[in-house]
Amino acid sequence: MLRIRRDLVDAILAHARRDHPDEACGVIAGPAGSDRPERFIAMLNAARSPTFYEFDSMDLLRLYKEMDANDEEPVVIYHSHTATEAYPSRTDISYANEPGAHYVLVSTRDGADGEFRSFRIVDGEVTEEEVSVLDGE
């Protein structure tokens, strides 16, 4: 189960709406080993595409160095789908390389405002998990 604060959910949804019609992407870091998302990091979609996202390699390197220095890890890796449901595509699955992370997808397609889902993706296997949104904390 993903336990996440409401302000972080709101930040993900706002980023997805802001970048629409392109896919938005980012990370929420947390203390290593805690499974607690705390620090929201909106990333640039280097692909600038409505159907694909890609972290800029230099931004990603900088982020991992920063997380290492802070004893953090990526707890949530998120992105948006602009025309389809919030479910991992074959490409999303093939690029999922953080087995401990929650992969959050939101949809900004017409009529899907607020669709927010979380998945575990390990060795190509997708498992949807419950999301518990916490007020405060």
MMTF fields as JSON, N, C-alpha, C and O atoms, coordinates in Angstrom:
{
  "mmtfVersion": "1.0.0",
  "mmtfProducer": "UNKNOWN",
  "numBonds": 547,
  "numAtoms": 548,
  "numGroups": 137,
  "numChains": 1,
  "numModels": 1,
  "chainsPerModel": [1],
  "groupsPerChain": [137],
  "chainIdList": ["A"],
  "bondAtomList": [4, 2, 8, 6, 12, 10, 16, 14, 20, 18, 24, 22, 28, 26, 32, 30, 36, 34, 40, 38, 44, 42, 48, 46, 52, 50, 56, 54, 60, 58, 64, 62, 68, 66, 72, 70, 76, 74, 80, 78, 84, 82, 88, 86, 92, 90, 96, 94, 100, 98, 104, 102, 108, 106, 112, 110, 116, 114, 120, 118, 124, 122, 128, 126, 132, 130, 136, 134, 140, 138, 144, 142, 148, 146, 152, 150, 156, 154, 160, 158, 164, 162, 168, 166, 172, 170, 176, 174, 180, 178, 184, 182, 188, 186, 192, 190, 196, 194, 200, 198, 204, 202, 208, 206, 212, 210, 216, 214, 220, 218, 224, 222, 228, 226, 232, 230, 236, 234, 240, 238, 244, 242, 248, 246, 252, 250, 256, 254, 260, 258, 264, 262, 268, 266, 272, 270, 276, 274, 280, 278, 284, 282, 288, 286, 292, 290, 296, 294, 300, 298, 304, 302, 308, 306, 312, 310, 316, 314, 320, 318, 324, 322, 328, 326, 332, 330, 336, 334, 340, 338, 344, 342, 348, 346, 352, 350, 356, 354, 360, 358, 364, 362, 368, 366, 372, 370, 376, 374, 380, 378, 384, 382, 388, 386, 392, 390, 396, 394, 400, 398, 404, 402, 408, 406, 412, 410, 416, 414, 420, 418, 424, 422, 428, 426, 432, 430, 436, 434, 440, 438, 444, 442, 448, 446, 452, 450, 456, 454, 460, 458, 464, 462, 468, 466, 472, 470, 476, 474, 480, 478, 484, 482, 488, 486, 492, 490, 496, 494, 500, 498, 504, 502, 508, 506, 512, 510, 516, 514, 520, 518, 524, 522, 528, 526, 532, 530, 536, 534, 540, 538, 544, 542],
  "bondOrderList": [1, 1, 1, 1, 1, 1, 1, 1, 1, 1, 1, 1, 1, 1, 1, 1, 1, 1, 1, 1, 1, 1, 1, 1, 1, 1, 1, 1, 1, 1, 1, 1, 1, 1, 1, 1, 1, 1, 1, 1, 1, 1, 1, 1, 1, 1, 1, 1, 1, 1, 1, 1, 1, 1, 1, 1, 1, 1, 1, 1, 1, 1, 1, 1, 1, 1, 1, 1, 1, 1, 1, 1, 1, 1, 1, 1, 1, 1, 1, 1, 1, 1, 1, 1, 1, 1, 1, 1, 1, 1, 1, 1, 1, 1, 1, 1, 1, 1, 1, 1, 1, 1, 1, 1, 1, 1, 1, 1, 1, 1, 1, 1, 1, 1, 1, 1, 1, 1, 1, 1, 1, 1, 1, 1, 1, 1, 1, 1, 1, 1, 1, 1, 1, 1, 1, 1],
  "groupList": [{"groupName": "MET", "atomNameList": ["N", "CA", "C", "O"], "elementList": ["N", "C", "C", "O"], "formalChargeList": [0, 0, 0, 0], "bondAtomList": [1, 0, 2, 1, 3, 2], "bondOrderList": [1, 1, 2], "singleLetterCode": "M", "chemCompType": "L-PEPTIDE LINKING"}, {"groupName": "LEU", "atomNameList": ["N", "CA", "C", "O"], "elementList": ["N", "C", "C", "O"], "formalChargeList": [0, 0, 0, 0], "bondAtomList": [1, 0, 2, 1, 3, 2], "bondOrderList": [1, 1, 2], "singleLetterCode": "L", "chemCompType": "L-PEPTIDE LINKING"}, {"groupName": "ARG", "atomNameList": ["N", "CA", "C", "O"], "elementList": ["N", "C", "C", "O"], "formalChargeList": [0, 0, 0, 0], "bondAtomList": [1, 0, 2, 1, 3, 2], "bondOrderList": [1, 1, 2], "singleLetterCode": "R", "chemCompType": "L-PEPTIDE LINKING"}, {"groupName": "ILE", "atomNameList": ["N", "CA", "C", "O"], "elementList": ["N", "C", "C", "O"], "formalChargeList": [0, 0, 0, 0], "bondAtomList": [1, 0, 2, 1, 3, 2], "bondOrderList": [1, 1, 2], "singleLetterCode": "I", "chemCompType": "L-PEPTIDE LINKING"}, {"groupName": "ASP", "atomNameList": ["N", "CA", "C", "O"], "elementList": ["N", "C", "C", "O"], "formalChargeList": [0, 0, 0, 0], "bondAtomList": [1, 0, 2, 1, 3, 2], "bondOrderList": [1, 1, 2], "singleLetterCode": "D", "chemCompType": "L-PEPTIDE LINKING"}, {"groupName": "VAL", "atomNameList": ["N", "CA", "C", "O"], "elementList": ["N", "C", "C", "O"], "formalChargeList": [0, 0, 0, 0], "bondAtomList": [1, 0, 2, 1, 3, 2], "bondOrderList": [1, 1, 2], "singleLetterCode": "V", "chemCompType": "L-PEPTIDE LINKING"}, {"groupName": "ALA", "atomNameList": ["N", "CA", "C", "O"], "elementList": ["N", "C", "C", "O"], "formalChargeList": [0, 0, 0, 0], "bondAtomList": [1, 0, 2, 1, 3, 2], "bondOrderList": [1, 1, 2], "singleLetterCode": "A", "chemCompType": "L-PEPTIDE LINKING"}, {"groupName": "HIS", "atomNameList": ["N", "CA", "C", "O"], "elementList": ["N", "C", "C", "O"], "formalChargeList": [0, 0, 0, 0], "bondAtomList": [1, 0, 2, 1, 3, 2], "bondOrderList": [1, 1, 2], "singleLetterCode": "H", "chemCompType": "L-PEPTIDE LINKING"}, {"groupName": "PRO", "atomNameList": ["N", "CA", "C", "O"], "elementList": ["N", "C", "C", "O"], "formalChargeList": [0, 0, 0, 0], "bondAtomList": [1, 0, 2, 1, 3, 2], "bondOrderList": [1, 1, 2], "singleLetterCode": "P", "chemCompType": "L-PEPTIDE LINKING"}, {"groupName": "GLU", "atomNameList": ["N", "CA", "C", "O"], "elementList": ["N", "C", "C", "O"], "formalChargeList": [0, 0, 0, 0], "bondAtomList": [1, 0, 2, 1, 3, 2], "bondOrderList": [1, 1, 2], "singleLetterCode": "E", "chemCompType": "L-PEPTIDE LINKING"}, {"groupName": "CYS", "atomNameList": ["N", "CA", "C", "O"], "elementList": ["N", "C", "C", "O"], "formalChargeList": [0, 0, 0, 0], "bondAtomList": [1, 0, 2, 1, 3, 2], "bondOrderList": [1, 1, 2], "singleLetterCode": "C", "chemCompType": "L-PEPTIDE LINKING"}, {"groupName": "GLY", "atomNameList": ["N", "CA", "C", "O"], "elementList": ["N", "C", "C", "O"], "formalChargeList": [0, 0, 0, 0], "bondAtomList": [1, 0, 2, 1, 3, 2], "bondOrderList": [1, 1, 2], "singleLetterCode": "G", "chemCompType": "PEPTIDE LINKING"}, {"groupName": "SER", "atomNameList": ["N", "CA", "C", "O"], "elementList": ["N", "C", "C", "O"], "formalChargeList": [0, 0, 0, 0], "bondAtomList": [1, 0, 2, 1, 3, 2], "bondOrderList": [1, 1, 2], "singleLetterCode": "S", "chemCompType": "L-PEPTIDE LINKING"}, {"groupName": "PHE", "atomNameList": ["N", "CA", "C", "O"], "elementList": ["N", "C", "C", "O"], "formalChargeList": [0, 0, 0, 0], "bondAtomList": [1, 0, 2, 1, 3, 2], "bondOrderList": [1, 1, 2], "singleLetterCode": "F", "chemCompType": "L-PEPTIDE LINKING"}, {"groupName": "ASN", "atomNameList": ["N", "CA", "C", "O"], "elementList": ["N", "C", "C", "O"], "formalChargeList": [0, 0, 0, 0], "bondAtomList": [1, 0, 2, 1, 3, 2], "bondOrderList": [1, 1, 2], "singleLetterCode": "N", "chemCompType": "L-PEPTIDE LINKING"}, {"groupName": "THR", "atomNameList": ["N", "CA", "C", "O"], "elementList": ["N", "C", "C", "O"], "formalChargeList": [0, 0, 0, 0], "bondAtomList": [1, 0, 2, 1, 3, 2], "bondOrderList": [1, 1, 2], "singleLetterCode": "T", "chemCompType": "L-PEPTIDE LINKING"}, {"groupName": "TYR", "atomNameList": ["N", "CA", "C", "O"], "elementList": ["N", "C", "C", "O"], "formalChargeList": [0, 0, 0, 0], "bondAtomList": [1, 0, 2, 1, 3, 2], "bondOrderList": [1, 1, 2], "singleLetterCode": "Y", "chemCompType": "L-PEPTIDE LINKING"}, {"groupName": "LYS", "atomNameList": ["N", "CA", "C", "O"], "elementList": ["N", "C", "C", "O"], "formalChargeList": [0, 0, 0, 0], "bondAtomList": [1, 0, 2, 1, 3, 2], "bondOrderList": [1, 1, 2], "singleLetterCode": "K", "chemCompType": "L-PEPTIDE LINKING"}],
  "groupTypeList": [0, 1, 2, 3, 2, 2, 4, 1, 5, 4, 6, 3, 1, 6, 7, 6, 2, 2, 4, 7, 8, 4, 9, 6, 10, 11, 5, 3, 6, 11, 8, 6, 11, 12, 4, 2, 8, 9, 2, 13, 3, 6, 0, 1, 14, 6, 6, 2, 12, 8, 15, 13, 16, 9, 13, 4, 12, 0, 4, 1, 1, 2, 1, 16, 17, 9, 0, 4, 6, 14, 4, 9, 9, 8, 5, 5, 3, 16, 7, 12, 7, 15, 6, 15, 9, 6, 16, 8, 12, 2, 15, 4, 3, 12, 16, 6, 14, 9, 8, 11, 6, 7, 16, 5, 1, 5, 12, 15, 2, 4, 11, 6, 4, 11, 9, 13, 2, 12, 13, 2, 3, 5, 4, 11, 9, 5, 15, 9, 9, 9, 5, 12, 5, 1, 4, 11, 9],
  "groupIdList": [1, 2, 3, 4, 5, 6, 7, 8, 9, 10, 11, 12, 13, 14, 15, 16, 17, 18, 19, 20, 21, 22, 23, 24, 25, 26, 27, 28, 29, 30, 31, 32, 33, 34, 35, 36, 37, 38, 39, 40, 41, 42, 43, 44, 45, 46, 47, 48, 49, 50, 51, 52, 53, 54, 55, 56, 57, 58, 59, 60, 61, 62, 63, 64, 65, 66, 67, 68, 69, 70, 71, 72, 73, 74, 75, 76, 77, 78, 79, 80, 81, 82, 83, 84, 85, 86, 87, 88, 89, 90, 91, 92, 93, 94, 95, 96, 97, 98, 99, 100, 101, 102, 103, 104, 105, 106, 107, 108, 109, 110, 111, 112, 113, 114, 115, 116, 117, 118, 119, 120, 121, 122, 123, 124, 125, 126, 127, 128, 129, 130, 131, 132, 133, 134, 135, 136, 137],
  "secStructList": [7, 3, 3, 3, 3, 2, 2, 2, 2, 2, 2, 2, 2, 2, 2, 2, 2, 2, 2, 6, 6, 1, 7, 7, 3, 3, 3, 3, 3, 3, 3, 6, 6, 1, 7, 7, 7, 7, 3, 3, 3, 3, 3, 7, 5, 6, 6, 7, 7, 1, 1, 7, 7, 7, 5, 7, 2, 2, 2, 2, 2, 2, 2, 2, 2, 2, 2, 2, 2, 6, 6, 3, 3, 3, 3, 3, 3, 3, 3, 3, 3, 1, 1, 1, 7, 1, 1, 7, 7, 2, 2, 2, 2, 2, 2, 7, 7, 7, 6, 6, 1, 3, 3, 3, 3, 3, 3, 7, 1, 6, 6, 7, 6, 6, 3, 3, 3, 3, 3, 3, 3, 3, 6, 6, 3, 3, 3, 3, 3, 7, 3, 3, 3, 3, 1, 7, 7],
  "xCoordList": [0.831, 0.0, 0.876, 1.881, 0.461, 1.14, 0.418, -0.782, 1.159, 0.65, 1.315, 2.538, 0.481, 1.013, 0.172, -1.054, 0.853, 0.16, -0.641, -0.266, -1.744, -2.607, -1.859, -2.09, -0.963, -0.254, 0.628, 0.828, 1.157, 1.976, 1.108, 1.492, -0.059, -1.011, -1.404, -1.407, -1.733, -2.121, -0.995, -1.253, 0.26, 1.405, 1.577, 1.867, 1.397, 1.491, 0.396, 0.671, -0.841, -1.953, -1.761, -2.038, -1.289, -1.057, 0.036, -0.087, 1.106, 2.177, 1.64, 1.956, 0.834, 0.274, -0.615, -0.556, -1.431, -2.31, -1.492, -1.806, -0.45, 0.387, 1.12, 1.23, 1.62, 2.399, 1.532, 2.024, 0.253, -0.646, -0.635, -0.733, -0.523, -0.773, 0.435, 0.314, 1.591, 2.726, 2.618, 1.967, 3.257, 3.305, 4.199, 5.242, 3.792, 4.588, 5.265, 4.785, 6.392, 7.086, 7.867, 8.214, 8.137, 8.9, 9.085, 8.743, 9.635, 10.0, 9.579, 9.591, 9.211, 9.083, 10.076, 9.958, 11.053, 12.107, 11.676, 10.829, 12.288, 12.041, 13.261, 14.167, 13.301, 14.444, 14.672, 13.723, 15.913, 16.254, 15.671, 15.835, 14.987, 14.435, 13.134, 12.619, 12.585, 11.393, 10.077, 9.046, 10.094, 8.885, 7.944, 6.722, 8.534, 7.761, 8.061, 9.121, 7.138, 7.367, 7.308, 6.348, 8.348, 8.406, 8.746, 8.122, 9.737, 10.241, 9.861, 10.336, 8.983, 8.465, 9.497, 9.997, 9.813, 10.752, 10.12, 10.097, 9.608, 9.076, 10.257, 11.204, 10.199, 11.276, 10.778, 9.574, 11.711, 11.403, 11.254, 12.096, 10.191, 10.053, 10.922, 10.525, 12.101, 13.054, 12.506, 12.929, 11.564, 10.966, 9.942, 9.625, 9.42, 8.386, 7.324, 7.052, 6.736, 5.826, 4.509, 4.491, 3.403, 2.125, 1.949, 0.977, 2.888, 2.729, 3.91, 3.921, 4.903, 6.111, 6.789, 6.736, 7.424, 8.207, 9.608, 9.842, 10.535, 11.93, 12.581, 12.518, 13.203, 13.94, 15.199, 15.853, 15.54, 16.805, 17.939, 17.942, 18.901, 19.943, 20.788, 21.177, 21.075, 21.865, 21.054, 21.582, 19.757, 18.886, 18.779, 18.803, 18.66, 18.533, 19.812, 19.752, 20.959, 22.24, 22.361, 22.769, 22.001, 22.037, 21.086, 21.432, 19.895, 18.915, 19.447, 19.323, 20.04, 20.536, 21.712, 21.846, 22.557, 23.65, 23.093, 23.579, 22.069, 21.43, 20.756, 20.882, 20.036, 19.388, 20.431, 20.239, 21.526, 22.598, 23.15, 23.368, 23.372, 23.919, 22.961, 23.396, 21.646, 20.621, 20.148, 19.214, 20.792, 20.367, 18.895, 18.107, 18.551, 17.186, 17.193, 18.239, 15.986, 15.792, 14.486, 13.651, 14.31, 13.04, 11.943, 11.967, 10.991, 9.887, 8.746, 8.107, 8.495, 7.471, 8.118, 8.863, 7.821, 8.186, 6.853, 6.085, 6.584, 5.263, 5.367, 6.367, 4.291, 4.123, 2.644, 1.832, 2.319, 0.929, 0.738, 1.664, -0.488, -0.928, -1.946, -2.859, -1.789, -2.607, -3.858, -4.792, -3.889, -5.039, -5.557, -6.535, -4.917, -5.309, -5.459, -5.151, -5.938, -6.114, -4.763, -3.715, -4.811, -3.61, -3.226, -3.491, -2.594, -2.131, -0.817, -0.702, 0.172, 1.483, 1.417, 0.821, 2.035, 2.151, 3.294, 4.046, 3.415, 4.545, 5.876, 6.817, 5.954, 7.188, 7.449, 8.578, 6.405, 6.555, 7.112, 8.015, 6.571, 6.986, 8.441, 9.203, 8.816, 10.192, 11.222, 12.373, 10.812, 11.735, 11.727, 12.527, 10.835, 10.722, 11.907, 11.963, 12.853, 14.072, 14.322, 15.441, 13.284, 13.387, 12.374, 11.24, 12.771, 11.793, 11.164, 10.094, 11.795, 11.225, 10.299, 9.662, 10.21, 9.429, 7.963, 7.592, 7.14, 5.735, 5.687, 6.174, 5.112, 4.969, 3.555, 2.576, 3.472, 2.187, 1.905, 2.759, 0.684, 0.233, -1.035, -1.917, -1.113, -2.321, -2.72, -1.874, -4.011, -4.474, -5.04, -5.784, -4.676, -5.222, -6.135, -6.483, -6.525, -7.435, -8.791, -9.106, -9.588, -10.913, -11.717, -11.793, -12.316, -13.18, -12.459, -13.107, -11.121, -10.366, -9.694, -8.805, -10.11, -9.451, -9.404, -10.437, -8.212, -8.053, -7.807, -7.65, -7.768, -7.458, -6.009, -5.082, -5.822, -4.524, -4.392, -5.146, -3.428, -3.269, -1.798, -0.906, -1.563, -0.195, 0.017, -0.872, 1.24, 1.593, 2.98, 3.826, 3.193, 4.539, 4.875, 4.052, 6.08, 6.527, 7.863, 8.875, 7.856, 9.055, 9.218, 8.319, 10.38, 10.68, 9.567, 9.194, 9.04, 8.031, 6.628, 5.698, 6.449, 5.119, 4.518, 5.149, 3.29, 2.594, 1.554, 0.729, 1.6, 0.606, 0.064, 0.81, -1.24, -1.832, -1.938, -2.199, -1.73, -1.812, -2.777, -3.044, -3.293, -4.177, -3.389, -2.199, -4.075, -3.48, -4.231, -5.456, -3.507, -4.078, -3.573, -2.383, -4.492, -4.128, -4.301, -5.378, -3.209, -3.165, -3.294, -2.615, -4.153, -4.256, -3.258, -3.319, -2.349, -1.322, -0.208, 0.199, 0.282, 1.354, 2.699, 3.685],
  "yCoordList": [-1.181, 0.0, 1.246, 1.33, 2.211, 3.509, 4.422, 4.669, 4.914, 5.923, 7.244, 7.378, 8.214, 9.47, 10.646, 10.562, 11.746, 12.951, 13.607, 13.553, 14.218, 14.894, 15.982, 16.141, 16.743, 17.815, 17.247, 17.904, 16.031, 15.41, 14.929, 15.06, 14.375, 13.984, 15.225, 15.201, 16.304, 17.548, 18.086, 18.602, 17.974, 18.457, 17.639, 18.197, 16.318, 15.466, 15.843, 16.024, 15.961, 16.295, 17.669, 17.848, 18.642, 19.988, 19.961, 20.631, 19.193, 19.085, 18.453, 18.914, 17.404, 16.733, 17.682, 17.712, 18.45, 19.411, 20.508, 20.931, 20.967, 22.061, 21.635, 22.419, 20.398, 19.939, 19.403, 19.23, 19.139, 18.651, 19.629, 20.829, 19.215, 17.872, 16.93, 15.783, 17.381, 16.462, 15.695, 16.148, 14.533, 13.763, 14.484, 15.025, 14.488, 15.036, 13.87, 12.738, 14.151, 13.087, 13.669, 14.85, 12.821, 13.272, 12.171, 11.01, 12.571, 11.641, 12.26, 13.48, 11.403, 11.842, 11.006, 9.785, 11.7, 11.031, 10.91, 11.658, 9.943, 9.764, 9.159, 8.695, 9.155, 8.572, 7.123, 6.347, 6.768, 5.414, 4.383, 4.483, 3.392, 2.301, 2.602, 1.74, 3.792, 4.195, 3.913, 3.759, 3.842, 3.748, 4.924, 4.784, 6.086, 7.273, 8.408, 9.028, 8.689, 9.787, 11.128, 11.418, 11.954, 13.235, 14.423, 15.477, 14.269, 15.435, 15.33, 14.455, 16.253, 16.285, 16.906, 18.001, 16.199, 16.716, 16.579, 15.489, 17.689, 17.688, 17.653, 18.426, 16.761, 16.64, 17.128, 17.227, 17.425, 17.815, 16.553, 15.656, 16.485, 15.399, 15.765, 16.563, 15.175, 15.496, 15.128, 15.699, 14.175, 13.779, 14.81, 14.862, 15.63, 16.614, 16.0, 16.5, 14.912, 14.121, 13.872, 13.743, 13.804, 13.463, 11.953, 11.521, 11.157, 9.699, 8.99, 7.762, 9.743, 9.124, 10.094, 11.308, 9.56, 10.438, 9.879, 8.673, 10.808, 10.42, 11.466, 12.665, 10.999, 11.915, 12.36, 11.552, 13.634, 14.122, 13.435, 13.425, 12.863, 12.058, 12.874, 12.354, 14.122, 14.951, 15.318, 15.32, 15.629, 15.918, 14.696, 14.817, 13.522, 12.283, 11.995, 11.592, 12.202, 11.998, 12.951, 12.55, 14.213, 15.213, 14.811, 14.941, 14.325, 13.917, 12.746, 12.758, 11.734, 10.579, 10.962, 10.422, 11.879, 12.358, 13.088, 12.908, 13.913, 14.658, 13.703, 13.874, 12.693, 11.731, 10.945, 10.7, 10.552, 9.844, 10.705, 10.218, 11.98, 12.892, 13.08, 13.324, 12.967, 13.158, 11.839, 11.823, 10.73, 9.394, 9.162, 8.714, 9.481, 9.305, 8.295, 7.924, 7.865, 7.011, 7.419, 8.088, 7.013, 7.328, 6.415, 5.203, 7.004, 6.227, 6.149, 5.107, 7.261, 7.325, 7.832, 8.812, 7.152, 7.635, 7.818, 6.868, 9.039, 9.288, 9.834, 10.431, 9.604, 10.284, 10.28, 9.602, 11.04, 11.152, 10.502, 10.388, 10.085, 9.662, 10.703, 11.05, 11.196, 12.321, 11.905, 12.696, 10.683, 10.26, 8.886, 8.408, 8.25, 6.897, 6.816, 7.765, 5.667, 5.486, 5.466, 5.311, 5.625, 5.612, 4.157, 3.622, 3.532, 2.153, 2.051, 2.622, 1.335, 1.281, 0.686, -0.37, 1.379, 0.873, -0.144, -0.299, -0.816, -1.753, -1.02, -1.555, 0.195, 0.987, 1.323, 1.198, 1.75, 2.06, 0.843, 0.968, -0.312, -1.546, -1.871, -2.266, -1.705, -2.042, -1.095, -1.48, 0.15, 1.123, 1.148, 1.858, 0.385, 0.386, -0.376, -1.603, 0.356, -0.288, -0.023, -0.193, 0.394, 0.618, -0.308, 0.1, -1.552, -2.521, -2.127, -2.634, -1.24, -0.813, 0.379, 0.753, 0.984, 2.216, 1.929, 0.869, 2.916, 2.935, 3.703, 4.831, 3.11, 3.79, 4.363, 3.631, 5.683, 6.363, 6.878, 7.486, 6.619, 7.158, 7.95, 7.545, 9.088, 9.894, 10.088, 10.053, 10.294, 10.54, 11.945, 12.394, 12.635, 13.964, 13.927, 14.968, 12.708, 12.622, 13.206, 13.323, 13.571, 14.145, 13.221, 12.017, 13.794, 13.036, 12.246, 11.562, 12.32, 11.506, 12.354, 11.876, 13.591, 14.479, 13.857, 13.521, 13.714, 13.164, 11.668, 11.107, 11.002, 9.568, 9.386, 9.868, 8.694, 8.573, 7.128, 6.678, 6.39, 4.971, 4.662, 5.323, 3.649, 3.258, 1.777, 0.945, 1.479, 0.121, -0.226, 0.646, -1.497, -2.033, -2.721, -3.445, -2.489, -3.125, -3.783, -3.108, -5.106, -5.871, -6.966, -7.781, -6.974, -7.977, -8.077, -9.172, -6.919, -6.889, -7.224, -7.205, -7.53, -7.864, -6.642, -6.026, -6.308, -5.137, -5.567, -6.441, -4.948, -5.199, -3.865, -3.032, -3.661, -2.426, -2.538, -3.611, -1.411, -1.394, -0.309, 0.649, -0.471, 0.51, 1.779, 1.726, 2.918, 4.207, 4.775, 4.895, 5.118, 5.756, 7.201, 7.448, 8.151, 9.567, 10.114, 10.039, 10.663, 11.135, 12.654, 13.364, 13.137, 14.571, 14.963, 14.446, 15.864, 16.289, 15.277, 14.663, 15.096, 14.176, 14.684, 14.003],
  "zCoordList": [0.0, 0.0, 0.0, 0.707, -0.817, -0.814, 0.171, 0.045, 1.142, 2.073, 1.683, 1.726, 1.303, 0.769, 1.252, 1.33, 1.573, 2.04, 0.908, -0.263, 1.299, 0.32, -0.445, -1.644, 0.209, -0.494, -1.613, -2.635, -1.427, -2.466, -3.626, -4.788, -3.311, -4.367, -5.166, -6.397, -4.468, -5.144, -6.017, -7.104, -5.555, -6.331, -7.614, -8.672, -7.52, -8.715, -9.712, -10.899, -9.235, -10.131, -10.763, -11.949, -9.984, -10.527, -11.594, -12.62, -11.362, -12.35, -13.635, -14.732, -13.503, -14.684, -15.486, -16.715, -14.783, -15.487, -16.154, -17.267, -15.48, -16.005, -17.283, -18.225, -17.315, -18.475, -19.616, -20.73, -19.356, -20.401, -21.565, -21.309, -22.823, -23.331, -23.314, -23.745, -22.83, -22.712, -21.404, -20.462, -21.35, -20.12, -19.124, -19.492, -17.876, -16.775, -16.072, -16.13, -15.402, -14.684, -13.525, -13.517, -12.545, -11.403, -10.378, -10.603, -9.251, -8.182, -6.851, -6.688, -5.911, -4.53, -3.738, -3.64, -3.178, -2.413, -0.96, -0.471, -0.288, 1.134, 1.786, 1.093, 3.11, 3.81, 3.377, 3.273, 3.13, 2.669, 3.63, 4.846, 3.062, 3.845, 4.556, 5.268, 4.39, 5.152, 4.441, 5.096, 3.096, 2.28, 2.57, 2.509, 2.888, 3.247, 2.264, 2.349, 1.327, 0.382, 1.096, 1.809, 0.899, 1.605, 0.724, 0.843, -0.167, -0.912, -2.382, -3.105, -2.81, -4.176, -5.113, -4.857, -6.202, -7.194, -8.58, -9.152, -9.113, -10.477, -11.434, -11.289, -12.405, -13.387, -14.744, -14.984, -15.609, -16.976, -17.821, -17.758, -18.607, -19.573, -20.776, -21.624, -20.834, -21.902, -23.273, -24.278, -23.332, -24.614, -25.086, -26.274, -24.171, -24.495, -25.405, -26.496, -24.931, -25.748, -25.021, -23.797, -25.768, -25.153, -24.945, -24.326, -25.459, -25.369, -24.721, -24.641, -24.258, -23.74, -22.782, -22.979, -21.748, -20.884, -20.747, -20.832, -20.53, -20.35, -19.447, -19.722, -18.374, -17.519, -18.252, -18.913, -18.139, -18.677, -17.916, -16.685, -18.642, -17.992, -17.01, -15.964, -17.319, -16.398, -15.149, -14.037, -15.347, -14.204, -13.298, -12.073, -13.909, -13.143, -12.353, -11.191, -12.985, -12.301, -11.103, -10.013, -11.329, -10.26, -9.12, -7.946, -9.471, -8.468, -7.634, -6.409, -8.285, -7.533, -6.634, -5.536, -7.08, -6.227, -5.013, -3.897, -5.233, -4.157, -3.167, -1.955, -3.688, -2.796, -1.996, -0.805, -2.638, -1.917, -0.78, 0.33, -1.064, -0.055, 1.113, 2.239, 0.852, 1.887, 2.494, 3.296, 2.113, 2.559, 2.222, 3.055, 0.973, 0.468, -0.671, -1.204, -1.022, -2.19, -2.867, -2.259, -4.132, -4.795, -4.242, -4.458, -3.534, -2.971, -3.979, -4.125, -4.676, -5.714, -6.997, -6.989, -8.09, -9.424, -10.142, -10.292, -10.582, -11.166, -12.582, -12.981, -13.322, -14.605, -14.974, -14.344, -15.992, -16.421, -17.779, -18.581, -18.003, -19.331, -19.779, -19.029, -20.996, -21.441, -22.211, -22.337, -22.725, -23.532, -23.143, -23.717, -22.182, -21.789, -20.274, -19.554, -19.807, -18.37, -17.662, -18.289, -16.366, -15.534, -15.254, -14.177, -16.253, -16.125, -16.904, -17.989, -16.372, -17.039, -18.446, -18.662, -19.388, -20.762, -20.824, -19.862, -21.93, -22.121, -21.964, -21.377, -22.486, -22.352, -20.89, -20.416, -20.171, -18.743, -18.0, -17.173, -18.298, -17.622, -17.94, -17.058, -19.193, -19.587, -18.97, -18.769, -18.667, -18.094, -16.565, -15.955, -15.946, -14.48, -13.889, -13.969, -13.294, -12.79, -11.311, -10.827, -10.594, -9.145, -8.467, -8.216, -8.167, -7.644, -6.314, -5.975, -5.552, -4.28, -4.385, -3.399, -5.558, -5.727, -6.002, -6.507, -5.649, -6.042, -7.354, -7.428, -8.382, -9.674, -9.735, -9.879, -9.621, -9.627, -11.025, -11.67, -11.477, -12.755, -12.534, -11.776, -13.207, -13.216, -14.665, -15.559, -14.898, -16.249, -16.349, -15.477, -17.43, -17.704, -18.923, -19.48, -19.338, -20.485, -20.099, -18.915, -21.094, -20.839, -19.952, -20.195, -18.918, -18.023, -16.948, -16.156, -16.898, -15.933, -14.859, -14.155, -14.735, -13.794, -12.397, -11.817, -11.882, -10.548, -10.506, -9.421, -11.659, -11.655, -11.197, -11.848, -10.082, -9.414, -8.959, -8.097, -9.54, -9.221, -8.963, -9.495, -8.14, -7.803, -8.092, -7.909, -8.553, -8.949, -8.439, -8.239, -8.237, -8.041, -9.362, -9.923, -9.845, -11.094, -10.804, -10.622, -10.764, -10.45, -11.498, -11.709, -12.152, -13.186, -14.228, -14.649, -14.637, -15.686, -15.224, -16.031, -13.949, -13.433, -12.736, -11.877, -13.123, -12.607, -11.584, -11.852, -10.411, -9.371, -8.894, -8.38, -9.064, -8.542, -7.029, -6.485, -6.361, -4.906, -4.451, -5.177, -3.246, -2.651, -2.336, -2.028, -2.418, -2.073, -0.878, -0.908, 0.161, 1.334, 1.368, 1.564, 1.175, 1.16, 2.577, 3.17, 3.096, 4.467, 4.513, 3.773, 5.371, 5.583, 6.664, 7.78, 6.349, 7.299, 7.438, 6.451, 8.624, 9.013, 8.745, 9.028]
}
